[in-house]
Amino acid sequence: MPESVGVRQAQAQRTRGAVMEAAAAVFVDQGVQAPVRDIAERAGVGVGTVYRNFPTRADLVTAVYRHQIDACAALAPRLLEESASPFTALTRWADAFVDFLVTKHGLGAALGSGDPGLENLHTLMLDTLVPACATLLDACAATGELRPGATAYTLMRAIGNLCITGPDYDRADARRMVALLLTGCRGTA
């Protein structure tokens, strides 16, 4: 008896998800220029399966980062609901944003590579994450937990600059510096 279309589609979605999850992990370890065979091996599939799902490296990089950007954006309203205060939600979201940024080895170079498949990734990040951050900042401002004048774009750029890691500056250092930045933005409430 042949497999139903629904079963095949579900398996295809699981395979695609496994490839994206493996790619995300390999990108953290090796950067976005990691060999596709390493991604395939980690996903437990053949190289052809990776290319069948993502015909170009840019397609794979974009899909992985789009998924991660969407997850980071979706975190903002959830944290506002779960947290004791809007500033706590902002702090927790900033920690997640730091984690997102410091694991993007080679993404900056890839974005500047001229690859037309990657040219919209930076815009996607801004269009998705700036409004999420703005929601948190607005909630903080409404409760007096944030000094006036902070904008989402400026705060995210500052966080991004603090997340440029190197041999003597790692994720923990970036988190500490971002915590200091947020403390400086805190209002008097």
PDB file of C-alpha atoms in Angstrom:
ATOM      1  CA  MET A   1       0.000   0.000   0.000  1.00  0.00           C
ATOM      2  CA  PRO A   2       1.545   3.356  -1.021  1.00  0.00           C
ATOM      3  CA  GLU A   3       2.172   6.023   1.590  1.00  0.00           C
ATOM      4  CA  SER A   4      -0.464   8.696   1.783  1.00  0.00           C
ATOM      5  CA  VAL A   5       0.398  12.189   0.646  1.00  0.00           C
ATOM      6  CA  GLY A   6       0.012  13.454   4.214  1.00  0.00           C
ATOM      7  CA  VAL A   7       2.547  10.966   5.561  1.00  0.00           C
ATOM      8  CA  ARG A   8       5.077  11.880   2.848  1.00  0.00           C
ATOM      9  CA  GLN A   9       4.572  15.592   3.488  1.00  0.00           C
ATOM     10  CA  ALA A  10       5.031  15.115   7.232  1.00  0.00           C
ATOM     11  CA  GLN A  11       8.250  13.151   6.623  1.00  0.00           C
ATOM     12  CA  ALA A  12       9.495  15.840   4.222  1.00  0.00           C
ATOM     13  CA  GLN A  13       8.809  18.521   6.836  1.00  0.00           C
ATOM     14  CA  ARG A  14      10.659  16.484   9.499  1.00  0.00           C
ATOM     15  CA  THR A  15      13.618  16.046   7.158  1.00  0.00           C
ATOM     16  CA  ARG A  16      13.668  19.750   6.310  1.00  0.00           C
ATOM     17  CA  GLY A  17      13.490  20.588  10.013  1.00  0.00           C
ATOM     18  CA  ALA A  18      16.318  18.162  10.809  1.00  0.00           C
ATOM     19  CA  VAL A  19      18.494  19.722   8.101  1.00  0.00           C
ATOM     20  CA  MET A  20      17.791  23.235   9.412  1.00  0.00           C
ATOM     21  CA  GLU A  21      18.512  22.175  13.003  1.00  0.00           C
ATOM     22  CA  ALA A  22      21.751  20.490  11.938  1.00  0.00           C
ATOM     23  CA  ALA A  23      22.750  23.507   9.849  1.00  0.00           C
ATOM     24  CA  ALA A  24      22.133  25.856  12.768  1.00  0.00           C
ATOM     25  CA  ALA A  25      24.396  23.744  15.004  1.00  0.00           C
ATOM     26  CA  VAL A  26      27.100  23.410  12.350  1.00  0.00           C
ATOM     27  CA  PHE A  27      26.964  27.155  11.638  1.00  0.00           C
ATOM     28  CA  VAL A  28      27.629  27.822  15.333  1.00  0.00           C
ATOM     29  CA  ASP A  29      30.630  25.482  15.299  1.00  0.00           C
ATOM     30  CA  GLN A  30      32.090  26.251  11.871  1.00  0.00           C
ATOM     31  CA  GLY A  31      30.365  29.324  10.440  1.00  0.00           C
ATOM     32  CA  VAL A  32      28.011  29.673   7.493  1.00  0.00           C
ATOM     33  CA  GLN A  33      30.634  28.460   5.022  1.00  0.00           C
ATOM     34  CA  ALA A  34      30.755  25.002   6.655  1.00  0.00           C
ATOM     35  CA  PRO A  35      30.794  22.084   4.215  1.00  0.00           C
ATOM     36  CA  VAL A  36      27.333  20.841   3.267  1.00  0.00           C
ATOM     37  CA  ARG A  37      28.526  17.276   3.917  1.00  0.00           C
ATOM     38  CA  ASP A  38      29.017  18.195   7.608  1.00  0.00           C
ATOM     39  CA  ILE A  39      25.435  19.459   7.773  1.00  0.00           C
ATOM     40  CA  ALA A  40      24.121  16.359   6.018  1.00  0.00           C
ATOM     41  CA  GLU A  41      26.074  14.064   8.326  1.00  0.00           C
ATOM     42  CA  ARG A  42      24.773  15.826  11.427  1.00  0.00           C
ATOM     43  CA  ALA A  43      21.197  15.654  10.091  1.00  0.00           C
ATOM     44  CA  GLY A  44      21.564  11.967   9.239  1.00  0.00           C
ATOM     45  CA  VAL A  45      20.764  12.511   5.569  1.00  0.00           C
ATOM     46  CA  GLY A  46      22.656  12.516   2.303  1.00  0.00           C
ATOM     47  CA  VAL A  47      24.107  15.629   0.701  1.00  0.00           C
ATOM     48  CA  GLY A  48      21.527  15.303  -2.080  1.00  0.00           C
ATOM     49  CA  THR A  49      18.732  15.590   0.474  1.00  0.00           C
ATOM     50  CA  VAL A  50      20.186  18.865   1.736  1.00  0.00           C
ATOM     51  CA  TYR A  51      20.332  20.251  -1.816  1.00  0.00           C
ATOM     52  CA  ARG A  52      16.857  18.927  -2.637  1.00  0.00           C
ATOM     53  CA  ASN A  53      15.467  20.957   0.273  1.00  0.00           C
ATOM     54  CA  PHE A  54      17.825  23.939  -0.095  1.00  0.00           C
ATOM     55  CA  PRO A  55      19.181  24.252  -3.655  1.00  0.00           C
ATOM     56  CA  THR A  56      21.775  26.874  -2.674  1.00  0.00           C
ATOM     57  CA  ARG A  57      23.772  27.678   0.442  1.00  0.00           C
ATOM     58  CA  ALA A  58      21.973  31.031   0.536  1.00  0.00           C
ATOM     59  CA  ASP A  59      18.621  29.200   0.660  1.00  0.00           C
ATOM     60  CA  LEU A  60      19.801  27.168   3.652  1.00  0.00           C
ATOM     61  CA  VAL A  61      21.369  30.121   5.487  1.00  0.00           C
ATOM     62  CA  THR A  62      18.253  32.225   4.902  1.00  0.00           C
ATOM     63  CA  ALA A  63      15.895  29.470   6.086  1.00  0.00           C
ATOM     64  CA  VAL A  64      17.910  28.832   9.255  1.00  0.00           C
ATOM     65  CA  TYR A  65      18.196  32.487  10.189  1.00  0.00           C
ATOM     66  CA  ARG A  66      14.605  33.291   9.224  1.00  0.00           C
ATOM     67  CA  HIS A  67      13.481  30.557  11.623  1.00  0.00           C
ATOM     68  CA  GLN A  68      15.737  31.900  14.393  1.00  0.00           C
ATOM     69  CA  ILE A  69      14.695  35.516  13.763  1.00  0.00           C
ATOM     70  CA  ASP A  70      11.033  34.551  13.923  1.00  0.00           C
ATOM     71  CA  ALA A  71      11.617  32.653  17.178  1.00  0.00           C
ATOM     72  CA  CYS A  72      13.395  35.659  18.726  1.00  0.00           C
ATOM     73  CA  ALA A  73      10.574  37.977  17.663  1.00  0.00           C
ATOM     74  CA  ALA A  74       7.912  35.623  19.039  1.00  0.00           C
ATOM     75  CA  LEU A  75       9.726  35.581  22.361  1.00  0.00           C
ATOM     76  CA  ALA A  76       8.999  39.278  23.083  1.00  0.00           C
ATOM     77  CA  PRO A  77       5.226  39.057  23.659  1.00  0.00           C
ATOM     78  CA  ARG A  78       5.591  35.774  25.520  1.00  0.00           C
ATOM     79  CA  LEU A  79       8.141  37.308  27.889  1.00  0.00           C
ATOM     80  CA  LEU A  80       5.897  40.319  28.483  1.00  0.00           C
ATOM     81  CA  GLU A  81       3.145  37.929  29.597  1.00  0.00           C
ATOM     82  CA  GLU A  82       5.390  35.737  31.751  1.00  0.00           C
ATOM     83  CA  SER A  83       7.714  38.273  33.374  1.00  0.00           C
ATOM     84  CA  ALA A  84       7.220  40.167  36.612  1.00  0.00           C
ATOM     85  CA  SER A  85       7.879  43.484  34.843  1.00  0.00           C
ATOM     86  CA  PRO A  86       8.413  44.819  31.336  1.00  0.00           C
ATOM     87  CA  PHE A  87      12.062  45.558  32.183  1.00  0.00           C
ATOM     88  CA  THR A  88      12.584  41.921  33.232  1.00  0.00           C
ATOM     89  CA  ALA A  89      11.050  40.879  29.907  1.00  0.00           C
ATOM     90  CA  LEU A  90      13.379  43.275  28.058  1.00  0.00           C
ATOM     91  CA  THR A  91      16.396  41.900  29.915  1.00  0.00           C
ATOM     92  CA  ARG A  92      15.463  38.306  29.132  1.00  0.00           C
ATOM     93  CA  TRP A  93      14.800  39.179  25.488  1.00  0.00           C
ATOM     94  CA  ALA A  94      18.153  40.969  25.249  1.00  0.00           C
ATOM     95  CA  ASP A  95      19.850  37.803  26.565  1.00  0.00           C
ATOM     96  CA  ALA A  96      18.173  35.791  23.801  1.00  0.00           C
ATOM     97  CA  PHE A  97      19.176  38.425  21.236  1.00  0.00           C
ATOM     98  CA  VAL A  98      22.784  38.227  22.473  1.00  0.00           C
ATOM     99  CA  ASP A  99      22.703  34.440  22.062  1.00  0.00           C
ATOM    100  CA  PHE A 100      21.317  34.882  18.553  1.00  0.00           C
ATOM    101  CA  LEU A 101      24.034  37.378  17.595  1.00  0.00           C
ATOM    102  CA  VAL A 102      27.128  35.732  19.070  1.00  0.00           C
ATOM    103  CA  THR A 103      26.427  32.411  17.376  1.00  0.00           C
ATOM    104  CA  LYS A 104      26.417  33.892  13.880  1.00  0.00           C
ATOM    105  CA  HIS A 105      30.033  33.131  12.933  1.00  0.00           C
ATOM    106  CA  GLY A 106      30.710  34.318   9.426  1.00  0.00           C
ATOM    107  CA  LEU A 107      27.237  35.716   8.852  1.00  0.00           C
ATOM    108  CA  GLY A 108      28.553  39.275   8.544  1.00  0.00           C
ATOM    109  CA  ALA A 109      30.973  38.196   5.829  1.00  0.00           C
ATOM    110  CA  ALA A 110      28.235  36.211   4.105  1.00  0.00           C
ATOM    111  CA  LEU A 111      25.910  39.232   4.130  1.00  0.00           C
ATOM    112  CA  GLY A 112      28.652  41.335   2.543  1.00  0.00           C
ATOM    113  CA  SER A 113      29.521  38.651  -0.013  1.00  0.00           C
ATOM    114  CA  GLY A 114      27.278  40.023  -2.731  1.00  0.00           C
ATOM    115  CA  ASP A 115      25.315  36.758  -2.858  1.00  0.00           C
ATOM    116  CA  PRO A 116      21.870  37.908  -4.062  1.00  0.00           C
ATOM    117  CA  GLY A 117      20.239  35.105  -2.062  1.00  0.00           C
ATOM    118  CA  LEU A 118      21.430  36.702   1.175  1.00  0.00           C
ATOM    119  CA  GLU A 119      20.865  40.376   0.421  1.00  0.00           C
ATOM    120  CA  ASN A 120      17.466  40.528   2.126  1.00  0.00           C
ATOM    121  CA  LEU A 121      18.506  38.755   5.334  1.00  0.00           C
ATOM    122  CA  HIS A 122      19.631  41.920   7.142  1.00  0.00           C
ATOM    123  CA  THR A 123      16.411  43.695   6.173  1.00  0.00           C
ATOM    124  CA  LEU A 124      14.390  40.696   7.341  1.00  0.00           C
ATOM    125  CA  MET A 125      16.172  40.808  10.682  1.00  0.00           C
ATOM    126  CA  LEU A 126      15.468  44.514  11.137  1.00  0.00           C
ATOM    127  CA  ASP A 127      11.877  44.322   9.895  1.00  0.00           C
ATOM    128  CA  THR A 128      11.124  41.474  12.285  1.00  0.00           C
ATOM    129  CA  LEU A 129      13.187  42.204  15.393  1.00  0.00           C
ATOM    130  CA  VAL A 130      12.966  46.004  15.664  1.00  0.00           C
ATOM    131  CA  PRO A 131       9.171  45.896  16.166  1.00  0.00           C
ATOM    132  CA  ALA A 132       9.556  43.096  18.740  1.00  0.00           C
ATOM    133  CA  CYS A 133      12.108  45.139  20.669  1.00  0.00           C
ATOM    134  CA  ALA A 134       9.958  48.270  20.311  1.00  0.00           C
ATOM    135  CA  THR A 135       7.054  46.455  21.956  1.00  0.00           C
ATOM    136  CA  LEU A 136       9.257  45.740  24.960  1.00  0.00           C
ATOM    137  CA  LEU A 137      10.589  49.299  25.094  1.00  0.00           C
ATOM    138  CA  ASP A 138       7.064  50.727  24.884  1.00  0.00           C
ATOM    139  CA  ALA A 139       5.946  48.516  27.757  1.00  0.00           C
ATOM    140  CA  CYS A 140       8.967  49.625  29.818  1.00  0.00           C
ATOM    141  CA  ALA A 141       8.295  53.288  29.029  1.00  0.00           C
ATOM    142  CA  ALA A 142       4.640  52.920  30.030  1.00  0.00           C
ATOM    143  CA  THR A 143       5.694  51.729  33.498  1.00  0.00           C
ATOM    144  CA  GLY A 144       8.535  54.237  33.844  1.00  0.00           C
ATOM    145  CA  GLU A 145      11.143  51.465  33.816  1.00  0.00           C
ATOM    146  CA  LEU A 146      13.067  52.963  30.907  1.00  0.00           C
ATOM    147  CA  ARG A 147      14.630  56.371  30.428  1.00  0.00           C
ATOM    148  CA  PRO A 148      13.019  58.382  27.656  1.00  0.00           C
ATOM    149  CA  GLY A 149      14.674  58.486  24.269  1.00  0.00           C
ATOM    150  CA  ALA A 150      15.738  54.882  23.754  1.00  0.00           C
ATOM    151  CA  THR A 151      14.675  53.477  20.401  1.00  0.00           C
ATOM    152  CA  ALA A 152      14.586  49.834  19.428  1.00  0.00           C
ATOM    153  CA  TYR A 153      16.932  50.272  16.473  1.00  0.00           C
ATOM    154  CA  THR A 154      19.532  52.176  18.497  1.00  0.00           C
ATOM    155  CA  LEU A 155      19.383  49.722  21.391  1.00  0.00           C
ATOM    156  CA  MET A 156      19.707  46.749  19.051  1.00  0.00           C
ATOM    157  CA  ARG A 157      22.695  48.336  17.290  1.00  0.00           C
ATOM    158  CA  ALA A 158      24.350  48.951  20.655  1.00  0.00           C
ATOM    159  CA  ILE A 159      23.709  45.346  21.683  1.00  0.00           C
ATOM    160  CA  GLY A 160      25.015  44.174  18.311  1.00  0.00           C
ATOM    161  CA  ASN A 161      28.227  46.137  18.760  1.00  0.00           C
ATOM    162  CA  LEU A 162      28.708  44.654  22.231  1.00  0.00           C
ATOM    163  CA  CYS A 163      28.336  41.167  20.752  1.00  0.00           C
ATOM    164  CA  ILE A 164      31.385  41.296  18.506  1.00  0.00           C
ATOM    165  CA  THR A 165      33.355  38.516  20.137  1.00  0.00           C
ATOM    166  CA  GLY A 166      37.005  37.660  19.814  1.00  0.00           C
ATOM    167  CA  PRO A 167      39.797  35.712  21.494  1.00  0.00           C
ATOM    168  CA  ASP A 168      39.552  37.670  24.764  1.00  0.00           C
ATOM    169  CA  TYR A 169      35.854  38.537  24.634  1.00  0.00           C
ATOM    170  CA  ASP A 170      33.169  35.837  24.550  1.00  0.00           C
ATOM    171  CA  ARG A 171      29.424  35.390  24.986  1.00  0.00           C
ATOM    172  CA  ALA A 172      29.641  35.790  28.775  1.00  0.00           C
ATOM    173  CA  ASP A 173      31.493  39.080  28.329  1.00  0.00           C
ATOM    174  CA  ALA A 174      28.883  40.262  25.822  1.00  0.00           C
ATOM    175  CA  ARG A 175      26.060  39.364  28.235  1.00  0.00           C
ATOM    176  CA  ARG A 176      27.742  41.294  31.049  1.00  0.00           C
ATOM    177  CA  MET A 177      28.214  44.359  28.866  1.00  0.00           C
ATOM    178  CA  VAL A 178      24.617  44.233  27.615  1.00  0.00           C
ATOM    179  CA  ALA A 179      23.422  43.972  31.229  1.00  0.00           C
ATOM    180  CA  LEU A 180      25.406  47.132  32.019  1.00  0.00           C
ATOM    181  CA  LEU A 181      23.916  48.855  28.971  1.00  0.00           C
ATOM    182  CA  LEU A 182      20.385  47.964  30.064  1.00  0.00           C
ATOM    183  CA  THR A 183      21.098  49.121  33.612  1.00  0.00           C
ATOM    184  CA  GLY A 184      22.107  52.481  32.159  1.00  0.00           C
ATOM    185  CA  CYS A 185      18.824  52.652  30.234  1.00  0.00           C
ATOM    186  CA  ARG A 186      16.722  51.877  33.281  1.00  0.00           C
ATOM    187  CA  GLY A 187      14.294  54.491  34.483  1.00  0.00           C
ATOM    188  CA  THR A 188      13.640  55.510  38.044  1.00  0.00           C
ATOM    189  CA  ALA A 189      10.422  53.541  38.560  1.00  0.00           C
TER     190      ALA A 189
END
